[in-house]
Short mmCIF file of C-alpha atoms in Angstrom, two decimals:
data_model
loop_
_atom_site.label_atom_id
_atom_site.label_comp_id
_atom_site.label_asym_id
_atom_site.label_seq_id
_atom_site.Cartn_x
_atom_site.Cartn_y
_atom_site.Cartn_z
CA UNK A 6 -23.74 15.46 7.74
CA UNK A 7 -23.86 17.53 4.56
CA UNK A 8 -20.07 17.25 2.80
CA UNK A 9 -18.73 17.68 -0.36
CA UNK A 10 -15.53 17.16 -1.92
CA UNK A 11 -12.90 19.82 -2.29
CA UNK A 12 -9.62 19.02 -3.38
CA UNK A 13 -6.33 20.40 -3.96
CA UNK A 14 -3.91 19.55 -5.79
CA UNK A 15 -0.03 20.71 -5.73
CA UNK A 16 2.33 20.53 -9.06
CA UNK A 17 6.15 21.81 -8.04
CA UNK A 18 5.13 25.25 -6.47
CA UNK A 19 1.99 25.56 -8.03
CA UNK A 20 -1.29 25.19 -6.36
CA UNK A 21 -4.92 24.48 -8.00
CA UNK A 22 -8.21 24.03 -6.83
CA UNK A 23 -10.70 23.77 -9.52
CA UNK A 24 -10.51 20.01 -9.48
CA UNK A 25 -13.42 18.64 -12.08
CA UNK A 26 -12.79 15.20 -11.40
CA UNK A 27 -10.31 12.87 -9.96
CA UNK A 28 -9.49 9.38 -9.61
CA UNK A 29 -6.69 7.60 -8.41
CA UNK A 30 -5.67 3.74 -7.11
CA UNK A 31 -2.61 2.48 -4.79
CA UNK A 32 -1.77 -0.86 -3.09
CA UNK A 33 -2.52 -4.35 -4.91
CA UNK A 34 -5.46 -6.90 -5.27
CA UNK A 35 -3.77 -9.71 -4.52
CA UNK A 36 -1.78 -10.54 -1.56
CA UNK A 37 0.46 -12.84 -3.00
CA UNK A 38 2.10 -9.96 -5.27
CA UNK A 39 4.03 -6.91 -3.57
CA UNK A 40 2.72 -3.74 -4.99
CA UNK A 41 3.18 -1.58 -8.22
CA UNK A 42 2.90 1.87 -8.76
CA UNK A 43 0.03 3.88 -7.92
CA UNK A 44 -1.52 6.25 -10.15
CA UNK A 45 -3.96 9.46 -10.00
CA UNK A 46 -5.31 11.12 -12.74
CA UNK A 47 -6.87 14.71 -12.08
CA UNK A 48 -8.79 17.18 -14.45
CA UNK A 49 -8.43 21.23 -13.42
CA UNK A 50 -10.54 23.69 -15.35
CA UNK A 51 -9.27 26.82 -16.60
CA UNK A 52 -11.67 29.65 -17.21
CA UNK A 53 -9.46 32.55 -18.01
CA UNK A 54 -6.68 30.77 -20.64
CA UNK A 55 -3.83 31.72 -18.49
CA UNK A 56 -0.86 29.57 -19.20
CA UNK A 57 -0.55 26.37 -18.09
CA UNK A 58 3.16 25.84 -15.79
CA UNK A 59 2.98 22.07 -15.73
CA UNK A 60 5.80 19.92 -16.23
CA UNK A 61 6.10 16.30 -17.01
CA UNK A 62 8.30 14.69 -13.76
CA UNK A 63 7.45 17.92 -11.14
CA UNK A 64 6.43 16.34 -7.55
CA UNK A 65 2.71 16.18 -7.84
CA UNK A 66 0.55 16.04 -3.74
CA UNK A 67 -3.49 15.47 -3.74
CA UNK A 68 -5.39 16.28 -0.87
CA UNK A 69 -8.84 16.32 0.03
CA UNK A 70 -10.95 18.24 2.85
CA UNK A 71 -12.18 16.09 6.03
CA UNK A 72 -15.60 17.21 7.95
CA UNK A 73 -13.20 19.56 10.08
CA UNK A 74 -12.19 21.30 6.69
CA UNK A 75 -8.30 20.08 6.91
CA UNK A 76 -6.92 19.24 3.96
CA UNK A 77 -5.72 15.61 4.08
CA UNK A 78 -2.68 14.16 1.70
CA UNK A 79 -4.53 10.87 -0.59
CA UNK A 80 -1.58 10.35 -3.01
CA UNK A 81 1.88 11.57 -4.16
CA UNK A 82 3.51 11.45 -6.57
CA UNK A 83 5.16 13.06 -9.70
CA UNK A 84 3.53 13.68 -13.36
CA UNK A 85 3.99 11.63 -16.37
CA UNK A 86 1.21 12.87 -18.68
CA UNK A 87 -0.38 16.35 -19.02
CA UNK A 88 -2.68 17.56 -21.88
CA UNK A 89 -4.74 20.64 -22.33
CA UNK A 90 -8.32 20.23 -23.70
CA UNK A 91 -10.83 22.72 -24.57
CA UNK A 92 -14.58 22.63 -23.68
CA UNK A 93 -17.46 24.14 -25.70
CA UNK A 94 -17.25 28.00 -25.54
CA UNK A 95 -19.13 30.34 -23.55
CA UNK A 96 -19.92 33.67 -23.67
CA UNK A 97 -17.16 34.89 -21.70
CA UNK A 98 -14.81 32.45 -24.80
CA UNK A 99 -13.21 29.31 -24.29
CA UNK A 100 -13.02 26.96 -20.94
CA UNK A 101 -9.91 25.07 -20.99
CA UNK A 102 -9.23 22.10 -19.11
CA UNK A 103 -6.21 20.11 -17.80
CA UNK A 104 -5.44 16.60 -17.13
CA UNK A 105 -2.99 15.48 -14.95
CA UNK A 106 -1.88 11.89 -14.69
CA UNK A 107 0.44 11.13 -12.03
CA UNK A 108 2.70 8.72 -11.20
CA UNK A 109 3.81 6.67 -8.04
CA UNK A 110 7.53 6.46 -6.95
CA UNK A 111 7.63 2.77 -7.63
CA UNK A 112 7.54 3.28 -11.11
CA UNK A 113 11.19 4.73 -10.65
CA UNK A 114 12.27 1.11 -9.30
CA UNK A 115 11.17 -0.48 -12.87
CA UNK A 116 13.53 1.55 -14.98
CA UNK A 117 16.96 1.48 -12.04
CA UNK A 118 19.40 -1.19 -12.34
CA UNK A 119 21.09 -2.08 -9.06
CA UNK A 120 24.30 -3.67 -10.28
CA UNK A 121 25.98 -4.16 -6.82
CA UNK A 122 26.49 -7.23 -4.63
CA UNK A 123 24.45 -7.32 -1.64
CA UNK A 124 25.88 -8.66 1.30
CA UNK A 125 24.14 -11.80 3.82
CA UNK A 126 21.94 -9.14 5.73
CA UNK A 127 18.25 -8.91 6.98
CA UNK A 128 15.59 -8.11 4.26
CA UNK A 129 15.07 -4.25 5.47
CA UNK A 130 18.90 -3.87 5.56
CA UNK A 131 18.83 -5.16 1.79
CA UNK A 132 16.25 -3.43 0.82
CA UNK A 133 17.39 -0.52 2.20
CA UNK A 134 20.48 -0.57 -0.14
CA UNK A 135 18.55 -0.91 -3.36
CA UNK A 136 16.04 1.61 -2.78
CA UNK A 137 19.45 3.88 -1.61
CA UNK A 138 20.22 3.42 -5.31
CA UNK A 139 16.93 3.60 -6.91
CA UNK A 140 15.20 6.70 -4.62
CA UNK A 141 17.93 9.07 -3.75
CA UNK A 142 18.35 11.59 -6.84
CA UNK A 143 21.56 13.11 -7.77
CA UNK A 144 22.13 16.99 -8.53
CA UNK A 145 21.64 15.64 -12.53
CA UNK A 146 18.24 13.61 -12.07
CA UNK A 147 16.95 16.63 -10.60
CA UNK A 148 13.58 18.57 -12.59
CA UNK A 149 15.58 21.97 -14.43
CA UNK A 150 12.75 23.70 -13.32
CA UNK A 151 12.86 23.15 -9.95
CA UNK A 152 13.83 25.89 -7.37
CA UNK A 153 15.19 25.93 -3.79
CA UNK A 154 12.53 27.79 -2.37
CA UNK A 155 10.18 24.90 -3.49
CA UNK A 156 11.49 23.09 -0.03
CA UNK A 157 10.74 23.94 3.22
CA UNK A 158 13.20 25.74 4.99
CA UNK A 159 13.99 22.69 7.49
CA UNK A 160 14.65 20.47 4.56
CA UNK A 161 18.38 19.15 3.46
CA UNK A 162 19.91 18.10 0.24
CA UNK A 163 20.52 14.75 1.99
CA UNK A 164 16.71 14.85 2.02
CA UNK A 165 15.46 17.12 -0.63
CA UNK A 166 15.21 14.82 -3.73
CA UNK A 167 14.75 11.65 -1.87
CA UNK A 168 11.74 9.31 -2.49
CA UNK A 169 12.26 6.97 0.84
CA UNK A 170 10.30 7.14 3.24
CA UNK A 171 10.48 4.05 6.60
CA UNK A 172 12.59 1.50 6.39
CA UNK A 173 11.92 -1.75 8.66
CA UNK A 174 14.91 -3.31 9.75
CA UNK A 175 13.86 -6.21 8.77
CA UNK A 176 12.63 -9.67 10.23
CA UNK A 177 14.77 -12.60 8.12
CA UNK A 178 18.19 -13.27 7.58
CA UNK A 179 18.45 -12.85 3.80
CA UNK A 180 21.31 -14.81 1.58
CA UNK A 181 24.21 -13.14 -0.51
CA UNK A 182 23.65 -12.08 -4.05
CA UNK A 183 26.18 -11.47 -6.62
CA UNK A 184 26.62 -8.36 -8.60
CA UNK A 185 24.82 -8.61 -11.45
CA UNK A 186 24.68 -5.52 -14.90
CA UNK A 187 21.09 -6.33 -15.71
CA UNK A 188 19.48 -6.74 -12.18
CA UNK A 189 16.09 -4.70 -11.88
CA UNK A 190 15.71 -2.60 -8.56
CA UNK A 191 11.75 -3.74 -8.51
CA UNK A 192 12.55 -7.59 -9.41
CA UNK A 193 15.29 -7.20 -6.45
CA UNK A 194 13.34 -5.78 -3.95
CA UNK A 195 10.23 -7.98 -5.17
CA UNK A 196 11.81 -11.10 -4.53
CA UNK A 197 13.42 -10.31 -1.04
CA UNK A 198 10.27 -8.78 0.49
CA UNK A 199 8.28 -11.67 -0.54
CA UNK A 200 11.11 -14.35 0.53
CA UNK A 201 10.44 -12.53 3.77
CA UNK A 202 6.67 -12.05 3.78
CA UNK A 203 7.38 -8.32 3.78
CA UNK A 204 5.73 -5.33 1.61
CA UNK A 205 7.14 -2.55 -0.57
CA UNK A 206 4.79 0.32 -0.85
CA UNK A 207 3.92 4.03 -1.07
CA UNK A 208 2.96 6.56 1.30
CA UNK A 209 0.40 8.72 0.66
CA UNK A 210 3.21 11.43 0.50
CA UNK A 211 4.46 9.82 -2.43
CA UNK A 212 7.62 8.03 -0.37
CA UNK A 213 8.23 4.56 -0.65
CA UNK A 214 8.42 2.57 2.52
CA UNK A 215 9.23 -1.12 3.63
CA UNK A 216 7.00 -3.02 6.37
CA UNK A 217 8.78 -6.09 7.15
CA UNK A 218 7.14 -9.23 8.35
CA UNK A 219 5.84 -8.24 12.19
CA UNK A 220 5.32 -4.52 10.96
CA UNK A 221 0.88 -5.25 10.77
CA UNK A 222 1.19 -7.41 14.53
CA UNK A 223 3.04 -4.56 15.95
CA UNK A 224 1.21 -2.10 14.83
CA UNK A 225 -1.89 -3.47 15.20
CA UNK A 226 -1.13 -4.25 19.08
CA UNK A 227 -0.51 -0.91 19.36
CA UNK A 228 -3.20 0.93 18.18
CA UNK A 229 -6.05 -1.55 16.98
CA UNK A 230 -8.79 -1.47 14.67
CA UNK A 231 -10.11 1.26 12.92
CA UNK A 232 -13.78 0.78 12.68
CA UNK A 233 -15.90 0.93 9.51
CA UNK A 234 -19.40 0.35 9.68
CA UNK A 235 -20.56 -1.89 6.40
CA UNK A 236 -24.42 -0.80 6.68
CA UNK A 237 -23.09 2.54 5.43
CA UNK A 238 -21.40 0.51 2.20
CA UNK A 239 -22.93 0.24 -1.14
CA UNK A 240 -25.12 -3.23 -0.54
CA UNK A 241 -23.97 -4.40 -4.24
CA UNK A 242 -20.45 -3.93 -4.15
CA UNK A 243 -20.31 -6.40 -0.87
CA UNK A 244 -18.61 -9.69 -1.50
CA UNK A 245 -17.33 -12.61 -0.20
CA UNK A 246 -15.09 -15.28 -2.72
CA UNK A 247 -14.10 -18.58 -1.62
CA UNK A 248 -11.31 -19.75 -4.15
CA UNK A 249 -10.12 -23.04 -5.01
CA UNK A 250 -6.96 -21.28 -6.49
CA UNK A 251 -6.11 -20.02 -2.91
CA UNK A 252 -5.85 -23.58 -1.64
CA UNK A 253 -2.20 -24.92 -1.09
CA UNK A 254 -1.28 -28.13 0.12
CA UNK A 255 2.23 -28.81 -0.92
CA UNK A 256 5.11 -26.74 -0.96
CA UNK A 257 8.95 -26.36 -2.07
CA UNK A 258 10.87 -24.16 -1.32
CA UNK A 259 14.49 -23.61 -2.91
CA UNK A 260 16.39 -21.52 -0.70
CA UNK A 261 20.15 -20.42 0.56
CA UNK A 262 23.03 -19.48 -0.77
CA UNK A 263 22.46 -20.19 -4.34
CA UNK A 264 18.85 -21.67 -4.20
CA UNK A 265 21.00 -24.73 -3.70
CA UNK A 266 18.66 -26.19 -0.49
CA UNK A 267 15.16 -27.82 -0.97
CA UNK A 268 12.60 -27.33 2.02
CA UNK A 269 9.54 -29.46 1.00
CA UNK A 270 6.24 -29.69 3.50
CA UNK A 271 2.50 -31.37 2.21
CA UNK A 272 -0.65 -31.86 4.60
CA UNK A 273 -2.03 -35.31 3.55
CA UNK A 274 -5.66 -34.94 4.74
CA UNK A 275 -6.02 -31.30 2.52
CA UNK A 276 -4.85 -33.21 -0.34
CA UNK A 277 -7.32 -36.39 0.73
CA UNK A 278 -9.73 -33.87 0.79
CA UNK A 279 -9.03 -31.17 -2.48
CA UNK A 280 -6.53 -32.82 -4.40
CA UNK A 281 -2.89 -31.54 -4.77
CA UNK A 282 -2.65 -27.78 -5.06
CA UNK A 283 1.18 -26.95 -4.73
CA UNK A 284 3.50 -24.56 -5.31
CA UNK A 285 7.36 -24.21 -5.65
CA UNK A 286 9.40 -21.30 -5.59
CA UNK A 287 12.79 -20.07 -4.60
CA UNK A 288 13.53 -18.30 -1.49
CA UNK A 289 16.41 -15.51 -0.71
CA UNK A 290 16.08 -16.80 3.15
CA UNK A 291 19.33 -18.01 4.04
CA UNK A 292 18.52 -20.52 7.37
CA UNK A 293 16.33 -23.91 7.30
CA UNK A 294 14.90 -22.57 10.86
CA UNK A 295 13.51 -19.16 9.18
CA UNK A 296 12.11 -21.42 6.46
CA UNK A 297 10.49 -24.10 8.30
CA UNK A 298 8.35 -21.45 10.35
CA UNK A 299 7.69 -19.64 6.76
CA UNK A 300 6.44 -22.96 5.02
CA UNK A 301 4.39 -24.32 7.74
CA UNK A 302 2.64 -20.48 8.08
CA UNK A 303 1.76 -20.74 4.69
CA UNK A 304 0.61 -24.49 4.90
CA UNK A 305 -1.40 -23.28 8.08
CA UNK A 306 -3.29 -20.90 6.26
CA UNK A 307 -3.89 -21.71 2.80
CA UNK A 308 -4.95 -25.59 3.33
CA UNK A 309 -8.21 -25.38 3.78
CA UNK A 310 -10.57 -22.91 1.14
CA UNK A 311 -11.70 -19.69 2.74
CA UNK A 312 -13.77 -17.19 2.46
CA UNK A 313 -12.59 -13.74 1.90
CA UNK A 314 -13.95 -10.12 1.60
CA UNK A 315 -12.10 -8.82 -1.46
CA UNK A 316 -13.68 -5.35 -1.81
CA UNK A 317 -16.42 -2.82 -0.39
CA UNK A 318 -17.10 0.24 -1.46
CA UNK A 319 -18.47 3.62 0.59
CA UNK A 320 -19.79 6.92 -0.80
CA UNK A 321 -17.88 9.64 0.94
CA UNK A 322 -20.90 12.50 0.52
CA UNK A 323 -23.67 10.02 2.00
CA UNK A 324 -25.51 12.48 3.79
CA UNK A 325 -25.96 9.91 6.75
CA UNK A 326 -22.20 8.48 7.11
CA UNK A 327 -20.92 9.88 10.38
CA UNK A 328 -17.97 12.68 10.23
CA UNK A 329 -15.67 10.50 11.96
CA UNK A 330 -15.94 7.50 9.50
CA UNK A 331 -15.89 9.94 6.79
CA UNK A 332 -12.71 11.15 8.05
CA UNK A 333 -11.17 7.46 8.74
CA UNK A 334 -12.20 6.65 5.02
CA UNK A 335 -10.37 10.13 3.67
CA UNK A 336 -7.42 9.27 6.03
CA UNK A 337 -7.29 4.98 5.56
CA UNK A 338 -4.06 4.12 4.13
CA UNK A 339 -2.06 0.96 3.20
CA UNK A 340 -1.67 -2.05 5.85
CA UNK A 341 -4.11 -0.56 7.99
CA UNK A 342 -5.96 -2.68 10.35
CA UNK A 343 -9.52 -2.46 10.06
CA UNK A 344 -12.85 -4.40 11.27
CA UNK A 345 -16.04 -3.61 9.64
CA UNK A 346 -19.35 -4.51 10.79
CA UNK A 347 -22.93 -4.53 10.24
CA UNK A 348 -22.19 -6.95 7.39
CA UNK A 349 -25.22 -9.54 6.52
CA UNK A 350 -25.41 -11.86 8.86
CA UNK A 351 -24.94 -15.15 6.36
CA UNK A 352 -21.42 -13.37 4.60
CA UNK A 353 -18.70 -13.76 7.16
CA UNK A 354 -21.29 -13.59 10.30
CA UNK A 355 -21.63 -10.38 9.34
CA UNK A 356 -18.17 -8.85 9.98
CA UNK A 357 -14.94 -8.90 9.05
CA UNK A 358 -11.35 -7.74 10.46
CA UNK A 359 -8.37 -7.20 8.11
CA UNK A 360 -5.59 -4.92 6.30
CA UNK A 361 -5.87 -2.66 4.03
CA UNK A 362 -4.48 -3.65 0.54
CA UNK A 363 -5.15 -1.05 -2.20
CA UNK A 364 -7.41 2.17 -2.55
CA UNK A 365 -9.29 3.00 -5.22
CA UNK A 366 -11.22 6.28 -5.58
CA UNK A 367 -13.65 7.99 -8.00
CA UNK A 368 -15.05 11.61 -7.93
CA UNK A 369 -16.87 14.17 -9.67
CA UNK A 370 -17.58 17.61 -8.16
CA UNK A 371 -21.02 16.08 -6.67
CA UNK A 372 -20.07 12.55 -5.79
CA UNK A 373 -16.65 10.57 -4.24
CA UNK A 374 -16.32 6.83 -3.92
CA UNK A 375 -13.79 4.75 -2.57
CA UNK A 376 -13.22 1.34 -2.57
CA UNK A 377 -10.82 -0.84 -0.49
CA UNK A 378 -9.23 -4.10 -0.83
CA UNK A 379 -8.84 -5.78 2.37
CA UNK A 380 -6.81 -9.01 3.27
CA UNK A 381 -8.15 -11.51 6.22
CA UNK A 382 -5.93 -10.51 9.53
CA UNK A 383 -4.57 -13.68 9.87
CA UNK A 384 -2.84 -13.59 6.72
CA UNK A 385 -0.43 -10.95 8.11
CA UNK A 386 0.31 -11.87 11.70
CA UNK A 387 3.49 -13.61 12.18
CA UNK A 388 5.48 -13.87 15.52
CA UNK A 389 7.14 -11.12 16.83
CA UNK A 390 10.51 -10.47 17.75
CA UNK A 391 11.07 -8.81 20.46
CA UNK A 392 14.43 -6.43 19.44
CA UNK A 393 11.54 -5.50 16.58
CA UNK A 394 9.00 -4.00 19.33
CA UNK A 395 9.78 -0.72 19.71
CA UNK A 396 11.56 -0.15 22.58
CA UNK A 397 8.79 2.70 24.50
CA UNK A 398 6.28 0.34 23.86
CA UNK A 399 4.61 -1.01 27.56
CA UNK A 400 2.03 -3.03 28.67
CA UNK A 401 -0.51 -0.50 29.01
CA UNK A 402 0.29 0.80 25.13
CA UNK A 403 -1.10 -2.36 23.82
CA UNK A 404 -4.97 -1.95 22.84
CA UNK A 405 -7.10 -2.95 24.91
CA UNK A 406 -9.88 -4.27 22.48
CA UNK A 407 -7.08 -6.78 21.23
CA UNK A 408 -8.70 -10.17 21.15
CA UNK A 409 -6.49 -13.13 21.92
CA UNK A 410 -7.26 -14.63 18.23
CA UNK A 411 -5.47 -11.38 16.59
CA UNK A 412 -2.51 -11.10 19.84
CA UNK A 413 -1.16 -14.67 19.40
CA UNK A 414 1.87 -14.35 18.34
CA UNK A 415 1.79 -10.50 18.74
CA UNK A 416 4.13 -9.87 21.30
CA UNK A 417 5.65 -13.28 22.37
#
């Protein structure tokens, strides 16, 4: 199909659509990192010199038509740069251009300092508290130039100037921690999403949201793969990586109350075989049970070298791609599961199943590429709990292309 990119893009309660160019990137390229913010950068041409009404911190939304001409949201988030340039003059006088450079809401989380205790809770409860602190503006933090009409008419205060979007309850019991004056919202969080193989991100609304550690399995078992075909990919930016820095065979862990508890775990025949790769870090799980399962996951997976995707990359206008993978690409999001195919048949027997870990895109007013980071699927499944299922979910709502390799530990 013939398809060509038109965007719009909404600053407060302004809307443009002479978008020259845009680019933008969310999510993280390595898995062993919880995110930082996204960022989109978009240039809007001006042919008639009108003022400019953009503000530095005003709520910024990009969206992007589909095949069916529906404008679909691709990032949020709120401006930290603008600047007005000028292009060479026609006849008709000067062209002049803007640049907008937005911002995610993580950013927010590097600058707020959450100097309360946080009680023995699970990891969405705590996480829930910080990002209380961090995400919900009060009447002061508010843009001046911001109006009431700028919400719709359902919206609240309680939910006006928030930045949160879903909060997992969470999968871990997570330890105590003292009040502290110079504690950083983002190191917080950081630490206790990671202690409980969890993921801070944003939504392509701009909210920030919490997955906790069954979040992928239960969603995946719900509603499957989303498949991309790879013989529609550009051939060069199609990779596999087998890393010797990925390989871990021996781990400590200090964790409860106080870090004061070793857990230590090694596999004998990995380090026969590679050589000792291990790691040590400290751990905001509270109970040896919790991280006995965590360490041997970890030891499970990361003993052996693997191969990996890493990245592929699809033009959006290719005149051949079908509408409905055009429309999955404009719509793909973080954590998503998906399995691409058609790969060459000596990288990965030619396909590959996985989430979604970042999203980079390019475009110019002829052209739009995007590029996703993908994780293997095994590297997110963990056994589920079954007060974490939600509760309408039955038999017949699990998917029934679910292989047995990807619902082990799904739903037991």
């Amino acid at each position: 199909m013939t398809w060509l990119p038109e965007w719009r893009i909404t600053v407060g309660d302004d809307v443009y659509t002479t978008v020259t160019s845009v680019s933008f990137a969310s999510g993280r390229l390595d898995i062993d990192r919880q995110l930082t913010a996204g960022y989109c950068q978009v240039q809007i041409v001006n042919t008639n010199n009108t003022p400019f009404t953009i503000n530095v911190t005003e709520p910024i939304l990009l969206e992007l038509k589909n095949s069916t001409g529906t404008y679909v949201t691709v990032f949020g988030g709120e401006v930290s740069d603008f600047s007005i340039g000028v292009r060479s003059p026609e006849e008709s006088g000067f062209i002049t251009t803007g640049t907008i450079l937005g911002i995610g809401a993580l950013a927010k989380l590097t600058k707020a300092v959450y100097n309360t205790a946080l009680a023995e809770a699970l990891d969405g409860a705590q996480i829930a508290e910080i990002l209380g602190s961090a995400l919900n503006l009060s009447w002061a933090e508010v843009t001046p130039t911001v109006t009431w009409d700028t919400y719709p008419a359902t919206v609240t205060w309680a939910e006006a100037e928030s930045y949160i979007g879903t909060i997992d309850p969470g999968f871990y019991t997570m330890i105590n921690l003292a009040a502290s004056a110079t504690a950083k919202s983002q190191t917080l969080v950081d630490q206790i999403a990671t202690s409980a193989l969890g993921q801070i991100y944003e939504e392509k609304d701009g909210d920030v949201s919490y997955d906790d550690a069954d979040h992928r399995a239960t969603y995946l078992a719900t509603n499957g793969f989303t498949n991309l075909d790879g013989s529609y990919a550009t051939p060069s930016s199609i990779q596999s990586q087998t890393q010797i820095a990925r390989i871990r065979n021996s781990l400590i862990y200090k964790y409860a109350t106080g870090y004061g508890s070793t857990y230590s775990v090694q596999d004998t025949d990995s380090i026969a075989s590679y050589g000792l790769f291990e790691k040590s870090a400290e751990s905001n799980i509270k109970n040896l049970a919790d991280i006995t399962d965590i360490a041997s996951r970890e030891l499970n997976l990361r003993k052996n070298p693997r191969a990996s995707l890493g990245a592929i990359r699809f033009r959006l206008d290719n005149p051949d791609m079908p509408s409905a993978m055009l429309d999955s690409l404009i719509g793909i999001f973080f954590g998503q599961p998906v399995l691409i195919d058609n790969l060459p048949s000596n990288l990965l027997d030619g396909i590959f199943d996985g989430y979604v870990e970042n999203v980079a895109l390019n475009a110019t007013p002829t052209f739009v590429d995007i590029t996703l980071y993908v994780s293997a699927t095994d590297f997110s499944q963990s056994t589920t709990q079954w007060e974490t299922v939600p509760a309408s979910l039955i038999w017949t709502g699990v998917n029934a292309t679910l292989t047995w390799t990807n619902a082990t530990g799904v739903l037991t």
